[in-house]
Short mmCIF file of C-alpha atoms in Angstrom, two decimals:
data_model
loop_
_atom_site.label_atom_id
_atom_site.label_comp_id
_atom_site.label_asym_id
_atom_site.label_seq_id
_atom_site.Cartn_x
_atom_site.Cartn_y
_atom_site.Cartn_z
CA MET T 85 141.72 87.48 106.66
CA LYS T 86 139.23 87.56 109.19
CA ARG T 87 141.23 90.15 111.34
CA ASP T 88 142.74 92.12 108.85
CA ILE T 89 139.86 92.67 106.67
CA ARG T 90 136.46 92.44 109.02
CA SER T 91 137.60 95.28 111.01
CA ARG T 92 138.56 97.68 107.66
CA LEU T 93 135.06 96.84 106.64
CA ILE T 94 133.34 97.54 110.25
CA SER T 95 135.81 100.77 110.34
CA ARG T 96 134.34 104.41 110.76
CA ASP T 97 138.08 105.63 110.22
CA PRO T 98 137.75 106.62 106.57
CA LYS T 99 142.09 106.23 106.85
CA ILE T 100 141.40 102.29 106.90
CA ALA T 101 137.83 101.94 106.24
CA PHE T 102 136.77 99.44 103.63
CA THR T 103 133.26 99.78 101.59
CA SER T 104 132.57 96.51 99.70
CA GLY T 105 129.88 95.72 96.69
CA GLN T 106 128.60 92.36 96.11
CA TRP T 107 129.19 90.76 92.81
CA MET T 108 125.83 88.10 91.52
CA THR T 109 124.27 88.97 88.34
CA GLU T 110 125.37 87.29 85.23
CA ARG T 111 124.35 87.80 81.51
CA PRO T 112 122.62 84.75 81.05
CA GLY T 113 120.13 83.76 84.37
CA GLY T 114 119.85 87.40 86.21
CA SER T 115 118.32 86.45 89.03
CA ASP T 116 118.99 83.38 88.62
CA ILE T 117 122.15 82.68 89.98
CA SER T 118 122.44 78.58 89.08
CA GLN T 119 123.67 80.06 85.55
CA THR T 120 126.50 81.78 86.85
CA GLU T 121 129.84 81.20 84.59
CA THR T 122 132.27 82.82 86.54
CA VAL T 123 135.04 80.26 86.60
CA ALA T 124 137.15 80.20 90.03
CA THR T 125 140.38 78.06 89.35
CA LEU T 126 142.47 77.21 92.52
CA GLN T 127 145.96 78.40 92.50
CA SER T 128 148.69 76.03 92.95
CA PRO T 129 146.09 73.10 93.70
CA ASN T 130 147.15 70.52 96.13
CA SER T 131 145.24 67.18 95.54
CA SER T 132 146.17 65.43 98.96
CA SER T 133 145.22 68.36 101.39
CA GLY T 134 141.56 68.39 100.70
CA SER T 135 139.08 70.41 100.04
CA PRO T 136 141.06 74.45 100.11
CA ALA T 137 141.08 76.35 103.21
CA THR T 138 139.24 79.51 103.54
CA GLY T 139 141.19 82.22 101.95
CA ALA T 140 142.75 79.95 100.27
CA PRO T 141 143.53 82.53 96.66
CA TYR T 142 142.16 81.47 92.99
CA LYS T 143 141.64 82.95 89.86
CA LEU T 144 138.24 84.29 88.25
CA ASP T 145 137.31 84.92 84.87
CA GLY T 146 133.92 86.07 83.82
CA PHE T 147 131.61 88.47 83.48
CA LYS T 148 129.51 90.43 85.62
CA TRP T 149 126.40 91.93 84.37
CA PHE T 150 124.95 93.97 87.24
CA SER T 151 128.02 94.78 89.56
CA SER T 152 127.58 96.98 92.93
CA ALA T 153 129.92 99.56 93.88
CA THR T 154 132.45 99.76 92.09
CA ASP T 155 134.49 102.09 93.43
CA SER T 156 135.01 100.05 96.73
CA GLU T 157 138.13 98.43 97.44
CA VAL T 158 136.60 95.03 97.93
CA SER T 159 133.53 93.15 97.24
CA VAL T 160 132.46 89.60 98.02
CA ALA T 161 131.03 87.31 94.69
CA LEU T 162 130.25 83.93 93.38
CA ALA T 163 132.27 82.03 90.85
CA ARG T 164 131.78 77.97 89.45
CA THR T 165 133.94 76.04 91.57
CA GLY T 166 132.07 73.17 90.31
CA PRO T 167 130.50 72.13 86.54
CA LEU T 168 127.70 73.91 85.10
CA SER T 169 125.34 70.96 85.44
CA GLN T 170 125.72 71.29 89.38
CA GLY T 171 123.57 74.49 89.33
CA SER T 172 123.82 76.61 92.36
CA ARG T 173 125.29 73.69 94.12
CA GLY T 174 128.69 74.12 92.55
CA LEU T 175 129.33 78.15 93.49
CA SER T 176 131.41 79.09 95.95
CA LEU T 177 132.09 82.72 97.48
CA PHE T 178 134.98 85.54 97.21
CA LEU T 179 136.64 88.09 98.32
CA VAL T 180 137.64 90.56 95.42
CA PRO T 181 139.70 92.74 96.26
CA LEU T 182 139.71 95.81 93.48
CA ARG T 183 143.02 97.02 93.52
CA LEU T 184 146.22 94.92 94.70
CA PRO T 185 147.13 94.13 97.00
CA LEU T 186 144.97 93.83 99.03
CA LEU T 187 146.89 95.35 102.66
CA PRO T 188 148.41 98.19 100.49
CA THR T 189 150.90 100.05 102.92
CA PRO T 190 151.47 102.65 103.33
CA SER T 191 149.48 103.94 100.48
CA PRO T 192 146.77 102.45 98.51
CA ASN T 193 148.48 100.60 95.00
CA SER T 194 147.30 101.42 91.65
CA ILE T 195 147.10 98.29 90.08
CA SER T 196 144.62 96.41 89.01
CA ASN T 197 143.29 92.76 89.89
CA GLY T 198 142.33 91.85 86.52
CA ILE T 199 139.14 93.60 86.22
CA LEU T 200 137.80 95.92 83.08
CA VAL T 201 135.10 98.68 83.64
CA HIS T 202 133.22 97.88 80.09
CA ARG T 203 130.34 100.43 81.18
CA LEU T 204 128.30 102.65 83.83
CA LYS T 205 125.04 101.27 84.05
CA ASN T 206 122.35 104.00 82.96
CA LYS T 207 120.05 103.71 85.47
CA PHE T 208 116.67 104.65 85.60
CA GLY T 209 117.53 105.37 89.47
CA THR T 210 120.01 105.69 92.16
CA GLN T 211 122.55 107.30 90.13
CA ALA T 212 124.48 108.27 93.47
CA LEU T 213 125.67 104.67 93.42
CA PRO T 214 127.92 103.32 90.35
CA THR T 215 126.81 100.39 89.29
CA ALA T 216 128.82 98.38 86.55
CA GLU T 217 129.15 95.80 84.08
CA LEU T 218 132.70 94.19 85.00
CA SER T 219 134.87 91.82 83.09
CA LEU T 220 137.04 90.04 85.62
CA ASN T 221 139.85 88.61 83.72
CA ASP T 222 142.81 85.91 86.14
CA THR T 223 141.60 88.28 88.82
CA THR T 224 142.98 87.23 92.45
CA ALA T 225 141.00 86.18 95.03
CA TYR T 226 140.01 84.50 98.12
CA LEU T 227 137.76 81.41 99.14
CA LEU T 228 135.28 82.84 101.89
CA SER T 229 133.35 79.93 101.65
CA PRO T 230 133.56 75.85 102.10
CA LEU T 231 133.64 74.80 98.40
CA ASN T 232 130.80 74.86 96.46
CA LYS T 233 128.46 76.35 99.44
CA GLY T 234 128.37 79.44 98.16
CA VAL T 235 125.19 80.42 98.36
CA ARG T 236 124.72 79.01 101.77
CA THR T 237 126.69 81.26 102.63
CA ILE T 238 126.20 84.10 100.73
CA ALA T 239 122.29 84.13 102.62
CA PRO T 240 122.52 85.35 105.49
CA VAL T 241 123.95 88.31 103.66
CA LEU T 242 120.43 87.86 101.02
CA ASN T 243 118.22 88.50 104.56
CA ILE T 244 119.96 91.78 105.24
CA THR T 245 120.23 93.41 101.65
CA ARG T 246 116.09 92.20 101.74
CA VAL T 247 115.06 93.90 105.21
CA HIS T 248 117.15 96.71 103.37
CA SER T 249 115.70 97.11 100.96
CA ALA T 250 112.41 97.09 102.34
CA VAL T 251 113.28 99.83 104.98
CA GLY T 252 114.79 101.88 101.46
CA GLY T 253 111.18 101.41 100.20
CA VAL T 254 109.68 102.03 103.96
CA GLY T 255 112.12 105.08 104.33
CA GLY T 256 111.04 107.10 100.46
CA LEU T 257 107.52 106.50 101.69
CA SER T 258 108.30 107.92 105.03
CA ARG T 259 110.01 111.39 102.77
CA ALA T 260 106.76 111.29 100.42
CA PHE T 261 104.14 111.62 102.46
CA ALA T 262 105.71 114.13 104.70
CA ILE T 263 105.99 116.53 101.30
CA ALA T 264 102.30 115.70 100.84
CA ARG T 265 101.27 115.95 104.25
CA SER T 266 102.71 119.40 104.69
CA TYR T 267 101.59 120.60 100.92
CA ALA T 268 97.96 119.97 102.54
CA THR T 269 98.70 122.50 105.24
CA VAL T 270 99.31 125.42 102.97
CA ARG T 271 97.60 124.63 99.55
CA THR T 272 94.79 126.44 99.41
CA VAL T 273 92.00 125.17 96.71
CA ASN T 274 88.29 127.07 95.70
CA ASP T 275 85.19 125.24 98.11
CA SER T 276 82.24 125.19 95.95
CA ALA T 277 80.01 124.59 99.19
CA SER T 278 81.86 127.83 101.22
CA LYS T 279 81.85 129.80 98.07
CA SER T 280 85.23 130.49 99.92
CA ASN T 281 89.37 129.12 99.23
CA VAL T 282 90.34 126.36 102.06
CA LEU T 283 93.37 124.35 102.70
CA LEU T 284 93.41 120.97 101.50
CA LYS T 285 94.12 119.18 104.49
CA ASN T 286 89.84 120.49 104.93
CA VAL T 287 88.84 118.68 102.50
CA PRO T 288 87.79 115.80 103.25
CA LEU T 289 88.08 113.94 99.99
CA HIS T 290 91.80 114.77 99.74
CA ILE T 291 92.41 114.00 103.38
CA SER T 292 90.87 110.66 102.74
CA THR T 293 93.39 109.90 100.35
CA LEU T 294 96.35 111.00 102.61
CA ALA T 295 94.71 108.80 104.82
CA LYS T 296 94.90 106.06 103.21
CA ILE T 297 98.62 106.68 102.21
CA GLY T 298 99.15 107.14 106.13
CA VAL T 299 97.47 103.74 106.99
CA THR T 300 99.79 102.06 104.54
CA TYR T 301 103.15 103.46 105.80
CA GLN T 302 102.28 102.49 109.03
CA ALA T 303 101.48 99.22 107.87
CA LEU T 304 104.53 98.43 105.31
CA ALA T 305 106.58 100.71 108.70
CA HIS T 306 105.36 98.06 111.67
CA PHE T 307 105.60 94.82 109.38
CA THR T 308 109.79 95.70 108.08
CA PHE T 309 110.84 96.71 111.71
CA GLY T 310 108.69 93.75 112.91
CA ILE T 311 111.11 91.23 111.44
CA VAL T 312 114.50 93.41 111.75
CA ALA T 313 113.47 93.09 115.47
CA LEU T 314 113.52 88.77 114.73
CA LEU T 315 116.59 88.89 112.75
CA GLY T 316 118.50 90.46 115.29
CA LYS T 317 117.23 87.70 118.03
CA SER T 318 118.49 85.27 114.75
CA GLU T 319 121.26 87.01 114.68
CA CYS T 320 122.12 87.10 118.55
CA GLU T 321 121.17 83.42 118.33
CA VAL T 322 118.58 83.89 120.51
CA ALA T 323 115.65 82.79 118.24
CA SER T 324 113.23 80.21 118.65
CA LYS T 325 113.11 77.29 116.40
CA GLU T 326 109.52 78.43 115.22
CA GLU T 327 110.86 82.66 115.17
CA GLU T 328 113.66 81.32 112.72
CA GLN T 329 111.17 80.15 110.67
CA ARG T 330 109.30 83.17 110.51
CA VAL T 331 112.17 85.08 110.17
CA ARG T 332 112.57 82.55 106.62
CA LEU T 333 109.17 83.02 105.64
CA LEU T 334 108.39 86.40 105.92
CA THR T 335 111.90 88.26 104.45
CA PRO T 336 111.17 87.61 101.33
CA VAL T 337 107.29 88.25 101.94
CA MET T 338 108.50 91.63 103.62
CA LYS T 339 111.12 92.34 100.51
CA GLY T 340 108.55 91.74 97.88
CA PHE T 341 105.31 93.03 99.11
CA VAL T 342 106.66 96.57 101.21
CA SER T 343 108.77 97.06 97.69
CA ASP T 344 105.36 96.55 95.93
CA ARG T 345 102.93 98.75 98.52
CA GLY T 346 105.47 101.26 99.18
CA VAL T 347 106.07 102.43 95.85
CA ALA T 348 102.80 102.50 94.58
CA ALA T 349 101.60 104.70 97.66
CA ILE T 350 104.74 107.13 97.25
CA GLU T 351 103.15 107.92 93.40
CA GLU T 352 99.75 108.75 95.26
CA CYS T 353 101.82 111.28 97.01
CA MET T 354 103.19 112.87 94.25
CA GLY T 355 99.54 112.56 92.75
CA CYS T 356 98.55 114.61 96.11
CA LEU T 357 101.07 117.53 94.71
CA GLY T 358 99.02 117.90 91.35
CA GLY T 359 101.35 119.43 88.93
CA GLN T 360 103.92 120.61 91.82
CA GLY T 361 104.64 116.88 92.80
CA TYR T 362 105.15 115.97 89.10
CA MET T 363 108.25 118.86 89.47
CA GLU T 364 111.84 117.49 89.84
CA GLU T 365 112.78 120.65 93.11
CA ASN T 366 110.47 118.69 94.95
CA VAL T 367 112.10 115.60 95.13
CA ILE T 368 109.34 112.54 94.86
CA ALA T 369 110.30 111.92 91.85
CA ARG T 370 113.67 111.01 92.43
CA ILE T 371 112.32 108.99 95.19
CA ILE T 372 109.86 107.24 92.67
CA ARG T 373 113.30 106.72 90.12
CA ASP T 374 115.33 105.70 93.72
CA VAL T 375 112.93 103.29 95.16
CA SER T 376 111.55 101.66 92.41
CA VAL T 377 114.87 99.53 92.50
CA GLU T 378 113.78 98.00 95.67
CA ARG T 379 111.04 96.13 93.02
CA ILE T 380 113.64 94.34 91.69
CA TRP T 381 117.49 94.24 93.20
CA GLU T 382 118.18 91.23 95.16
CA GLY T 383 115.20 89.41 93.34
CA THR T 384 111.87 90.76 91.22
CA LEU T 385 108.28 90.25 93.15
CA SER T 386 108.52 87.12 91.79
CA VAL T 387 111.14 85.67 92.63
CA MET T 388 110.30 86.56 96.34
CA ALA T 389 106.99 84.59 95.84
CA LEU T 390 108.74 81.14 94.61
CA ASP T 391 111.26 81.33 97.92
CA LEU T 392 108.19 81.92 100.06
CA ILE T 393 106.66 78.60 98.49
CA ARG T 394 110.08 76.93 98.84
CA ALA T 395 110.33 77.82 102.59
CA SER T 396 106.47 76.97 102.67
CA LYS T 397 108.16 73.32 102.45
CA GLY T 398 110.30 73.79 105.04
CA LYS T 399 110.87 70.94 108.29
CA LEU T 400 108.70 73.20 109.86
CA GLY T 401 106.83 74.87 106.63
CA ILE T 402 103.87 77.28 107.51
CA GLN T 403 103.16 76.96 111.03
CA PRO T 404 104.70 78.65 112.56
CA LEU T 405 103.60 81.90 110.84
CA ILE T 406 100.09 81.42 111.90
CA ASP T 407 100.70 80.07 115.54
CA TRP T 408 102.32 83.36 115.66
CA ALA T 409 99.01 85.58 114.33
CA ASN T 410 96.36 82.83 116.19
CA ILE T 411 98.75 83.87 119.28
CA ILE T 412 98.33 87.58 118.55
CA ILE T 413 94.62 87.58 118.00
CA SER T 414 93.71 85.28 120.79
CA SER T 415 95.52 87.63 123.66
CA THR T 416 93.87 91.26 121.95
CA PRO T 417 91.45 92.03 124.81
CA PHE T 418 87.84 91.86 124.48
CA LYS T 419 87.45 95.84 125.18
CA LEU T 420 89.77 96.85 122.05
CA ILE T 421 87.71 94.51 119.58
CA SER T 422 84.53 95.79 121.23
CA SER T 423 85.45 98.87 120.99
CA GLY T 424 87.28 99.48 117.87
CA ASN T 425 84.71 97.31 116.77
CA LEU T 426 87.31 95.27 115.11
CA SER T 427 85.51 92.36 115.02
CA ASN T 428 84.99 91.93 110.97
CA ALA T 429 88.33 92.38 110.74
CA ILE T 430 89.31 89.34 113.34
CA ASP T 431 87.33 87.41 111.43
CA SER T 432 89.16 88.02 108.29
CA LEU T 433 92.22 87.35 109.85
CA LYS T 434 90.92 84.09 110.73
CA SER T 435 89.53 83.17 106.87
CA ALA T 436 93.04 84.26 105.58
CA LEU T 437 95.19 82.10 107.97
CA THR T 438 92.59 78.93 107.87
CA THR T 439 92.95 79.41 103.87
CA ILE T 440 96.89 79.47 104.01
CA HIS T 441 96.55 76.38 105.98
CA GLN T 442 94.39 74.78 103.56
CA ILE T 443 96.65 75.51 100.66
CA PHE T 444 99.42 74.10 101.57
CA THR T 445 97.74 70.85 103.69
CA THR T 446 95.26 69.73 100.93
CA GLN T 447 97.65 69.96 98.17
CA ALA T 448 100.86 67.81 97.12
CA VAL T 449 102.16 70.38 94.88
CA VAL T 450 101.32 73.97 94.54
CA SER T 451 99.88 75.45 91.25
CA PRO T 452 102.43 78.19 89.45
CA PHE T 453 99.94 80.53 89.75
CA ILE T 454 99.51 80.82 93.11
CA PRO T 455 102.71 81.93 94.20
CA ARG T 456 102.60 85.66 93.44
CA PRO T 457 98.65 86.49 95.19
CA PHE T 458 99.93 83.95 98.26
CA LEU T 459 102.87 86.34 98.75
CA PHE T 460 100.38 89.94 98.65
CA LEU T 461 98.45 87.54 101.42
CA VAL T 462 100.77 86.86 103.49
CA GLY T 463 102.27 89.90 103.66
CA HIS T 464 98.64 91.51 104.23
CA LEU T 465 98.25 89.45 106.49
CA ALA T 466 101.64 89.75 108.23
CA ALA T 467 101.47 93.31 108.56
CA SER T 468 97.12 92.89 109.60
CA ILE T 469 99.13 90.85 112.66
CA PHE T 470 101.77 93.04 113.41
CA LEU T 471 99.19 96.62 113.68
CA LEU T 472 97.04 94.27 116.33
CA GLU T 473 99.97 93.57 118.08
CA HIS T 474 100.55 97.12 117.96
CA ALA T 475 97.33 98.16 119.06
CA THR T 476 97.42 95.59 121.67
CA TRP T 477 99.99 96.93 123.52
CA ALA T 478 98.92 100.37 122.57
CA PHE T 479 96.06 99.57 125.04
CA ASN T 480 97.68 97.55 127.57
CA THR T 481 100.27 100.34 128.59
CA GLY T 482 97.57 102.43 129.15
CA LEU T 483 97.37 104.89 126.70
CA SER T 484 94.84 107.93 126.24
CA THR T 485 91.40 106.53 124.69
CA ALA T 486 92.11 108.46 121.80
CA GLY T 487 96.57 107.15 121.25
CA TYR T 488 94.72 102.94 121.01
CA ALA T 489 91.63 104.15 119.78
CA ARG T 490 93.69 105.32 116.52
CA GLU T 491 96.31 102.54 116.14
CA ALA T 492 93.05 100.33 116.31
CA GLN T 493 91.52 101.46 113.50
CA VAL T 494 94.95 102.17 111.57
CA PHE T 495 94.18 98.37 112.09
CA LYS T 496 91.09 97.71 111.52
CA ARG T 497 91.03 100.16 108.14
CA TRP T 498 94.26 97.90 106.57
CA THR T 499 92.67 94.99 107.34
CA GLU T 500 89.35 95.35 105.76
CA ASP T 501 91.28 97.10 102.56
CA GLY T 502 91.92 94.37 100.87
CA LEU T 503 92.48 91.40 103.04
CA GLU T 504 89.16 89.46 101.96
CA LEU T 505 89.74 89.59 98.28
CA LEU T 506 93.19 88.64 98.79
CA ARG T 507 92.12 85.76 100.25
CA LEU T 508 89.83 85.20 97.24
CA ASP T 509 92.60 86.00 95.35
CA VAL T 510 94.39 82.48 96.94
CA VAL T 511 91.20 81.15 96.75
CA LYS T 512 90.60 81.35 92.70
CA ALA T 513 94.34 80.70 91.76
CA SER T 514 93.85 77.03 94.19
CA LYS T 515 90.71 75.92 91.77
CA ILE T 516 92.56 76.39 88.27
CA ALA T 517 92.31 72.92 86.99
CA ASP T 518 93.44 72.95 83.37
CA LEU T 519 97.32 74.58 84.25
CA LYS T 520 98.20 74.03 80.56
CA GLY T 521 95.05 75.63 79.20
CA ARG T 522 95.25 78.61 81.89
CA HIS T 523 98.93 79.33 80.19
CA ARG T 524 97.68 78.94 76.74
CA ASP T 525 95.36 81.51 77.31
CA ASP T 526 97.81 83.54 78.58
CA LEU T 527 99.74 83.46 75.83
CA GLU T 528 97.04 84.07 74.00
CA ILE T 529 95.86 87.47 75.49
CA ILE T 530 99.35 88.43 75.34
CA TYR T 531 100.68 87.33 72.28
CA GLY T 532 97.38 86.52 69.73
CA ASN T 533 97.92 83.41 67.67
CA LYS T 534 98.12 81.25 70.64
CA GLY T 535 101.70 83.32 70.95
CA ASP T 536 102.64 81.57 68.24
CA VAL T 537 105.26 84.74 67.08
CA THR T 538 108.33 86.35 66.33
CA ALA T 539 110.57 89.20 68.04
CA LYS T 540 110.33 92.48 65.96
CA LEU T 541 113.82 93.06 67.84
#
């Protein structure tokens, strides 16, 4: 199967190339795959042969609520090979041909593999990608993972899709920012001081807004591609254990943080064009619709935050992140710190690192109110460290004073604009003593009457 299918999945020859979807989400669970109901039944089971081998044929029966690339040749799907009580530990990973036979010769066969398209999703964005609700009825599939190890097997794919999500967010912001920058060079407004028309790029208020978007873009880009580099080392099996743990810690952070801040920055770009930004023909509206999915697919912000907490409780914990950050800080040249007036920003980094360390060394059980603010803190911190690393590189490689000063300024602005507030948010969340009382108060704020309400729908 690896010989025949993998070669098609990586081929650029349209005559033989396959595309693949990924089917995980079901109605009961959404992002919680432990509630997967699709059942896999082994064909011609042989009890004396032990666990089925990779490639063993199964029949799948179930309903996939959110299925990507429904026009592909194959898909990977999770299905239950163990009892429901085992949750995600009872899931295996399968290769599902959309049509039979799997390897058609000489031309594609039109026989459906027991897959019924119930409806295409009427989505907010990403209209070019067909997403559908599918029912699987006696569908032929082939085992890809060891039995009941489907989640572990698909985990590398989740890393890649989370990186893809962040790259999509950064790419969307890059385009929207380019449009906003260009608009400022041609749009004129009346300047009351000079009593004449001036370009938007010469209006300090407008340019300060664009500069803030530019700082955000650079922070998110350095964060994203810093993780891309780490993932590359991991896949080439040259990463240290500490680097592997940083990939594990920062991938969910990158996905959640970049998608959240990226969409917000794109909306700012729309505002920089005024009414023109709201027009379909100026593209930013479509960018917002398409990039907004990054906040949801492969796990919402809360799902990513909980994954970060799980990763922080691993064997190496949060320490590889702290050690890496301290190495970057300590390697920053004194001349760069003094010339760029970076002392306050460096102090903010150190305070954030101290708080992160304290949270995971003094609390046996992490408060349920910590994960989201903790993700934002780690995300902002990681982006700061990548920016500082880049500023140090620019200084050490002999770029002009203006060159490294610019990079230092980006680091300074990003770090001083929000890191300390995010640190205080985590400290505040860690000091909530009455967890049940806070939850009760939250319910009353949302629903009133102590949360005792009946749904209207």
